[in-house]
Amino acid sequence: MKKEITNIFIQGAISPQLISESIAKHSVKKNIGAHSIFLGQIREDVIDNRVVKAIEYTAYEEMALERMRDIREDIFSRYELTCMHVYHSLGTIHAGEICLFVFTSSKHRKMAMDACDELVERIKSELQVWGKEIINDETHQWKVNN
């Protein structure tokens, strides 16, 4: 039986308050020995003398959330995690703002770190999320994940 679908999407940038509150809530969980956190931030890339000022994220939300549920179940089945949290921005996120927050917790650091690394790679390669880079000259191009 598949688990319930959890919404990972947030409109706009991921705030420092959300990140700090998520971390703080785990201080009451005494069986956790390690957290691994990935924060994806929008870069102000220069492409042909033009500057990326923002990325506009869109998603096929229903399909992406179903896929995320499957990824979550697979990661939990292979790593001894206590917690896993994923937040991904939708909408326009400006250079310097956070667009992806992945947080894994476990009894031991290696498990938390390995799970977090795999989770980030799978989110980037398997979810139906697209980023349109908004350039300072008001043009755009579709982002390629690497």
PDB file of C-alpha atoms in Angstrom:
ATOM      1  CA  MET A   1       0.000   0.000   0.000  1.00  0.00           C
ATOM      2  CA  LYS A   2       1.429   3.344  -1.059  1.00  0.00           C
ATOM      3  CA  LYS A   3       1.819   6.074   1.505  1.00  0.00           C
ATOM      4  CA  GLU A   4      -0.003   9.365   1.396  1.00  0.00           C
ATOM      5  CA  ILE A   5       1.249  12.068  -0.968  1.00  0.00           C
ATOM      6  CA  THR A   6       2.976  14.957   0.810  1.00  0.00           C
ATOM      7  CA  ASN A   7       3.044  18.379  -0.822  1.00  0.00           C
ATOM      8  CA  ILE A   8       6.662  19.545  -1.173  1.00  0.00           C
ATOM      9  CA  PHE A   9       5.877  22.706  -3.144  1.00  0.00           C
ATOM     10  CA  ILE A  10       5.979  26.227  -1.722  1.00  0.00           C
ATOM     11  CA  GLN A  11       5.049  29.359  -3.660  1.00  0.00           C
ATOM     12  CA  GLY A  12       8.041  31.674  -3.681  1.00  0.00           C
ATOM     13  CA  ALA A  13      11.423  31.422  -2.042  1.00  0.00           C
ATOM     14  CA  ILE A  14      12.069  29.201   0.973  1.00  0.00           C
ATOM     15  CA  SER A  15      12.518  31.487   3.946  1.00  0.00           C
ATOM     16  CA  PRO A  16      15.335  31.305   6.501  1.00  0.00           C
ATOM     17  CA  GLN A  17      12.568  31.091   9.139  1.00  0.00           C
ATOM     18  CA  LEU A  18      11.159  27.869   7.621  1.00  0.00           C
ATOM     19  CA  ILE A  19      14.641  26.360   7.564  1.00  0.00           C
ATOM     20  CA  SER A  20      15.487  27.312  11.153  1.00  0.00           C
ATOM     21  CA  GLU A  21      12.072  26.228  12.470  1.00  0.00           C
ATOM     22  CA  SER A  22      12.410  22.852  10.740  1.00  0.00           C
ATOM     23  CA  ILE A  23      15.785  22.307  12.388  1.00  0.00           C
ATOM     24  CA  ALA A  24      14.620  23.547  15.799  1.00  0.00           C
ATOM     25  CA  LYS A  25      11.601  21.189  15.855  1.00  0.00           C
ATOM     26  CA  HIS A  26      13.976  18.213  15.801  1.00  0.00           C
ATOM     27  CA  SER A  27      15.706  19.074  19.090  1.00  0.00           C
ATOM     28  CA  VAL A  28      13.007  17.169  20.984  1.00  0.00           C
ATOM     29  CA  LYS A  29      13.736  13.968  19.052  1.00  0.00           C
ATOM     30  CA  LYS A  30      16.398  12.292  21.194  1.00  0.00           C
ATOM     31  CA  ASN A  31      17.029   9.331  18.838  1.00  0.00           C
ATOM     32  CA  ILE A  32      18.601  11.519  16.135  1.00  0.00           C
ATOM     33  CA  GLY A  33      22.386  11.765  16.013  1.00  0.00           C
ATOM     34  CA  ALA A  34      22.825  13.536  12.679  1.00  0.00           C
ATOM     35  CA  HIS A  35      21.107  15.806  10.208  1.00  0.00           C
ATOM     36  CA  SER A  36      22.151  16.439   6.644  1.00  0.00           C
ATOM     37  CA  ILE A  37      20.852  19.537   4.917  1.00  0.00           C
ATOM     38  CA  PHE A  38      21.023  20.679   1.311  1.00  0.00           C
ATOM     39  CA  LEU A  39      20.027  24.212   0.358  1.00  0.00           C
ATOM     40  CA  GLY A  40      19.696  25.050  -3.323  1.00  0.00           C
ATOM     41  CA  GLN A  41      20.230  28.751  -4.017  1.00  0.00           C
ATOM     42  CA  ILE A  42      19.639  30.669  -7.243  1.00  0.00           C
ATOM     43  CA  ARG A  43      22.936  31.680  -8.837  1.00  0.00           C
ATOM     44  CA  GLU A  44      23.447  34.929 -10.695  1.00  0.00           C
ATOM     45  CA  ASP A  45      25.057  33.148 -13.666  1.00  0.00           C
ATOM     46  CA  VAL A  46      26.516  35.123 -16.561  1.00  0.00           C
ATOM     47  CA  ILE A  47      25.580  33.698 -19.967  1.00  0.00           C
ATOM     48  CA  ASP A  48      26.956  35.467 -23.050  1.00  0.00           C
ATOM     49  CA  ASN A  49      27.411  38.714 -21.070  1.00  0.00           C
ATOM     50  CA  ARG A  50      23.800  38.498 -19.813  1.00  0.00           C
ATOM     51  CA  VAL A  51      22.971  37.894 -16.162  1.00  0.00           C
ATOM     52  CA  VAL A  52      20.428  35.438 -14.761  1.00  0.00           C
ATOM     53  CA  LYS A  53      18.366  37.459 -12.290  1.00  0.00           C
ATOM     54  CA  ALA A  54      15.798  34.793 -11.333  1.00  0.00           C
ATOM     55  CA  ILE A  55      14.414  31.367 -12.138  1.00  0.00           C
ATOM     56  CA  GLU A  56      10.701  30.785 -12.609  1.00  0.00           C
ATOM     57  CA  TYR A  57       9.817  27.248 -11.482  1.00  0.00           C
ATOM     58  CA  THR A  58       6.787  25.379 -12.766  1.00  0.00           C
ATOM     59  CA  ALA A  59       5.804  21.763 -12.230  1.00  0.00           C
ATOM     60  CA  TYR A  60       3.399  19.102 -13.308  1.00  0.00           C
ATOM     61  CA  GLU A  61       2.454  19.000  -9.638  1.00  0.00           C
ATOM     62  CA  GLU A  62       0.296  15.876  -9.503  1.00  0.00           C
ATOM     63  CA  MET A  63       2.850  13.763 -11.363  1.00  0.00           C
ATOM     64  CA  ALA A  64       5.816  15.270  -9.494  1.00  0.00           C
ATOM     65  CA  LEU A  65       4.205  14.637  -6.105  1.00  0.00           C
ATOM     66  CA  GLU A  66       3.394  11.028  -6.991  1.00  0.00           C
ATOM     67  CA  ARG A  67       7.000  10.513  -8.109  1.00  0.00           C
ATOM     68  CA  MET A  68       8.271  12.196  -4.940  1.00  0.00           C
ATOM     69  CA  ARG A  69       6.191   9.792  -2.841  1.00  0.00           C
ATOM     70  CA  ASP A  70       7.852   6.860  -4.655  1.00  0.00           C
ATOM     71  CA  ILE A  71      11.323   8.359  -4.184  1.00  0.00           C
ATOM     72  CA  ARG A  72      10.586   8.978  -0.484  1.00  0.00           C
ATOM     73  CA  GLU A  73       9.443   5.357   0.005  1.00  0.00           C
ATOM     74  CA  ASP A  74      12.529   4.031  -1.779  1.00  0.00           C
ATOM     75  CA  ILE A  75      14.932   6.199   0.244  1.00  0.00           C
ATOM     76  CA  PHE A  76      13.267   5.197   3.532  1.00  0.00           C
ATOM     77  CA  SER A  77      13.465   1.517   2.537  1.00  0.00           C
ATOM     78  CA  ARG A  78      17.217   1.701   1.907  1.00  0.00           C
ATOM     79  CA  TYR A  79      18.443   4.140   4.562  1.00  0.00           C
ATOM     80  CA  GLU A  80      17.755   4.068   8.305  1.00  0.00           C
ATOM     81  CA  LEU A  81      16.270   7.552   8.502  1.00  0.00           C
ATOM     82  CA  THR A  82      14.364   9.108  11.349  1.00  0.00           C
ATOM     83  CA  CYS A  83      13.019  12.033   9.282  1.00  0.00           C
ATOM     84  CA  MET A  84      12.996  13.396   5.758  1.00  0.00           C
ATOM     85  CA  HIS A  85      11.733  16.801   4.671  1.00  0.00           C
ATOM     86  CA  VAL A  86      11.727  18.287   1.175  1.00  0.00           C
ATOM     87  CA  TYR A  87      10.576  21.749   0.110  1.00  0.00           C
ATOM     88  CA  HIS A  88      10.788  22.969  -3.500  1.00  0.00           C
ATOM     89  CA  SER A  89       9.866  26.451  -4.658  1.00  0.00           C
ATOM     90  CA  LEU A  90       7.411  27.282  -7.412  1.00  0.00           C
ATOM     91  CA  GLY A  91       7.113  30.690  -9.019  1.00  0.00           C
ATOM     92  CA  THR A  92       9.828  33.296  -9.488  1.00  0.00           C
ATOM     93  CA  ILE A  93      12.835  32.940  -7.195  1.00  0.00           C
ATOM     94  CA  HIS A  94      15.484  35.671  -7.403  1.00  0.00           C
ATOM     95  CA  ALA A  95      19.261  35.277  -7.367  1.00  0.00           C
ATOM     96  CA  GLY A  96      20.453  34.676  -3.817  1.00  0.00           C
ATOM     97  CA  GLU A  97      17.172  33.130  -2.633  1.00  0.00           C
ATOM     98  CA  ILE A  98      16.701  29.487  -1.589  1.00  0.00           C
ATOM     99  CA  CYS A  99      14.648  27.294  -3.943  1.00  0.00           C
ATOM    100  CA  LEU A 100      15.266  23.776  -2.567  1.00  0.00           C
ATOM    101  CA  PHE A 101      15.535  22.555   1.029  1.00  0.00           C
ATOM    102  CA  VAL A 102      16.279  18.865   1.650  1.00  0.00           C
ATOM    103  CA  PHE A 103      16.670  17.702   5.253  1.00  0.00           C
ATOM    104  CA  THR A 104      17.392  14.127   6.357  1.00  0.00           C
ATOM    105  CA  SER A 105      17.909  12.828   9.895  1.00  0.00           C
ATOM    106  CA  SER A 106      19.295   9.561  11.203  1.00  0.00           C
ATOM    107  CA  LYS A 107      21.059   8.016  14.173  1.00  0.00           C
ATOM    108  CA  HIS A 108      24.385   8.309  12.325  1.00  0.00           C
ATOM    109  CA  ARG A 109      25.871  10.948   9.993  1.00  0.00           C
ATOM    110  CA  LYS A 110      26.809   8.689   7.057  1.00  0.00           C
ATOM    111  CA  MET A 111      23.248   7.444   6.665  1.00  0.00           C
ATOM    112  CA  ALA A 112      21.823  10.985   6.825  1.00  0.00           C
ATOM    113  CA  MET A 113      24.436  12.361   4.406  1.00  0.00           C
ATOM    114  CA  ASP A 114      24.171   9.545   1.854  1.00  0.00           C
ATOM    115  CA  ALA A 115      20.373   9.684   1.865  1.00  0.00           C
ATOM    116  CA  CYS A 116      20.398  13.476   1.458  1.00  0.00           C
ATOM    117  CA  ASP A 117      22.841  13.307  -1.462  1.00  0.00           C
ATOM    118  CA  GLU A 118      20.807  10.653  -3.280  1.00  0.00           C
ATOM    119  CA  LEU A 119      17.575  12.482  -2.576  1.00  0.00           C
ATOM    120  CA  VAL A 120      18.863  15.737  -4.094  1.00  0.00           C
ATOM    121  CA  GLU A 121      20.127  13.954  -7.217  1.00  0.00           C
ATOM    122  CA  ARG A 122      16.840  12.134  -7.689  1.00  0.00           C
ATOM    123  CA  ILE A 123      14.762  15.283  -7.181  1.00  0.00           C
ATOM    124  CA  LYS A 124      16.823  17.060  -9.838  1.00  0.00           C
ATOM    125  CA  SER A 125      16.663  14.179 -12.328  1.00  0.00           C
ATOM    126  CA  GLU A 126      13.248  12.569 -11.753  1.00  0.00           C
ATOM    127  CA  LEU A 127      10.717  15.224 -10.772  1.00  0.00           C
ATOM    128  CA  GLN A 128       8.597  17.012 -13.378  1.00  0.00           C
ATOM    129  CA  VAL A 129       9.841  20.473 -12.390  1.00  0.00           C
ATOM    130  CA  TRP A 130      11.118  23.024 -14.905  1.00  0.00           C
ATOM    131  CA  GLY A 131      13.118  26.183 -14.399  1.00  0.00           C
ATOM    132  CA  LYS A 132      12.949  29.139 -16.763  1.00  0.00           C
ATOM    133  CA  GLU A 133      15.990  31.357 -16.275  1.00  0.00           C
ATOM    134  CA  ILE A 134      14.962  35.014 -16.421  1.00  0.00           C
ATOM    135  CA  ILE A 135      17.768  37.105 -17.892  1.00  0.00           C
ATOM    136  CA  ASN A 136      18.452  40.770 -17.043  1.00  0.00           C
ATOM    137  CA  ASP A 137      17.599  41.802 -20.649  1.00  0.00           C
ATOM    138  CA  GLU A 138      14.064  40.340 -20.116  1.00  0.00           C
ATOM    139  CA  THR A 139      14.761  37.275 -22.280  1.00  0.00           C
ATOM    140  CA  HIS A 140      14.648  33.745 -20.884  1.00  0.00           C
ATOM    141  CA  GLN A 141      15.968  30.247 -21.459  1.00  0.00           C
ATOM    142  CA  TRP A 142      15.091  26.865 -19.992  1.00  0.00           C
ATOM    143  CA  LYS A 143      17.463  25.673 -17.284  1.00  0.00           C
ATOM    144  CA  VAL A 144      19.357  22.412 -17.688  1.00  0.00           C
ATOM    145  CA  ASN A 145      19.934  20.582 -14.381  1.00  0.00           C
ATOM    146  CA  ASN A 146      23.516  19.584 -13.634  1.00  0.00           C
TER     147      ASN A 146
END
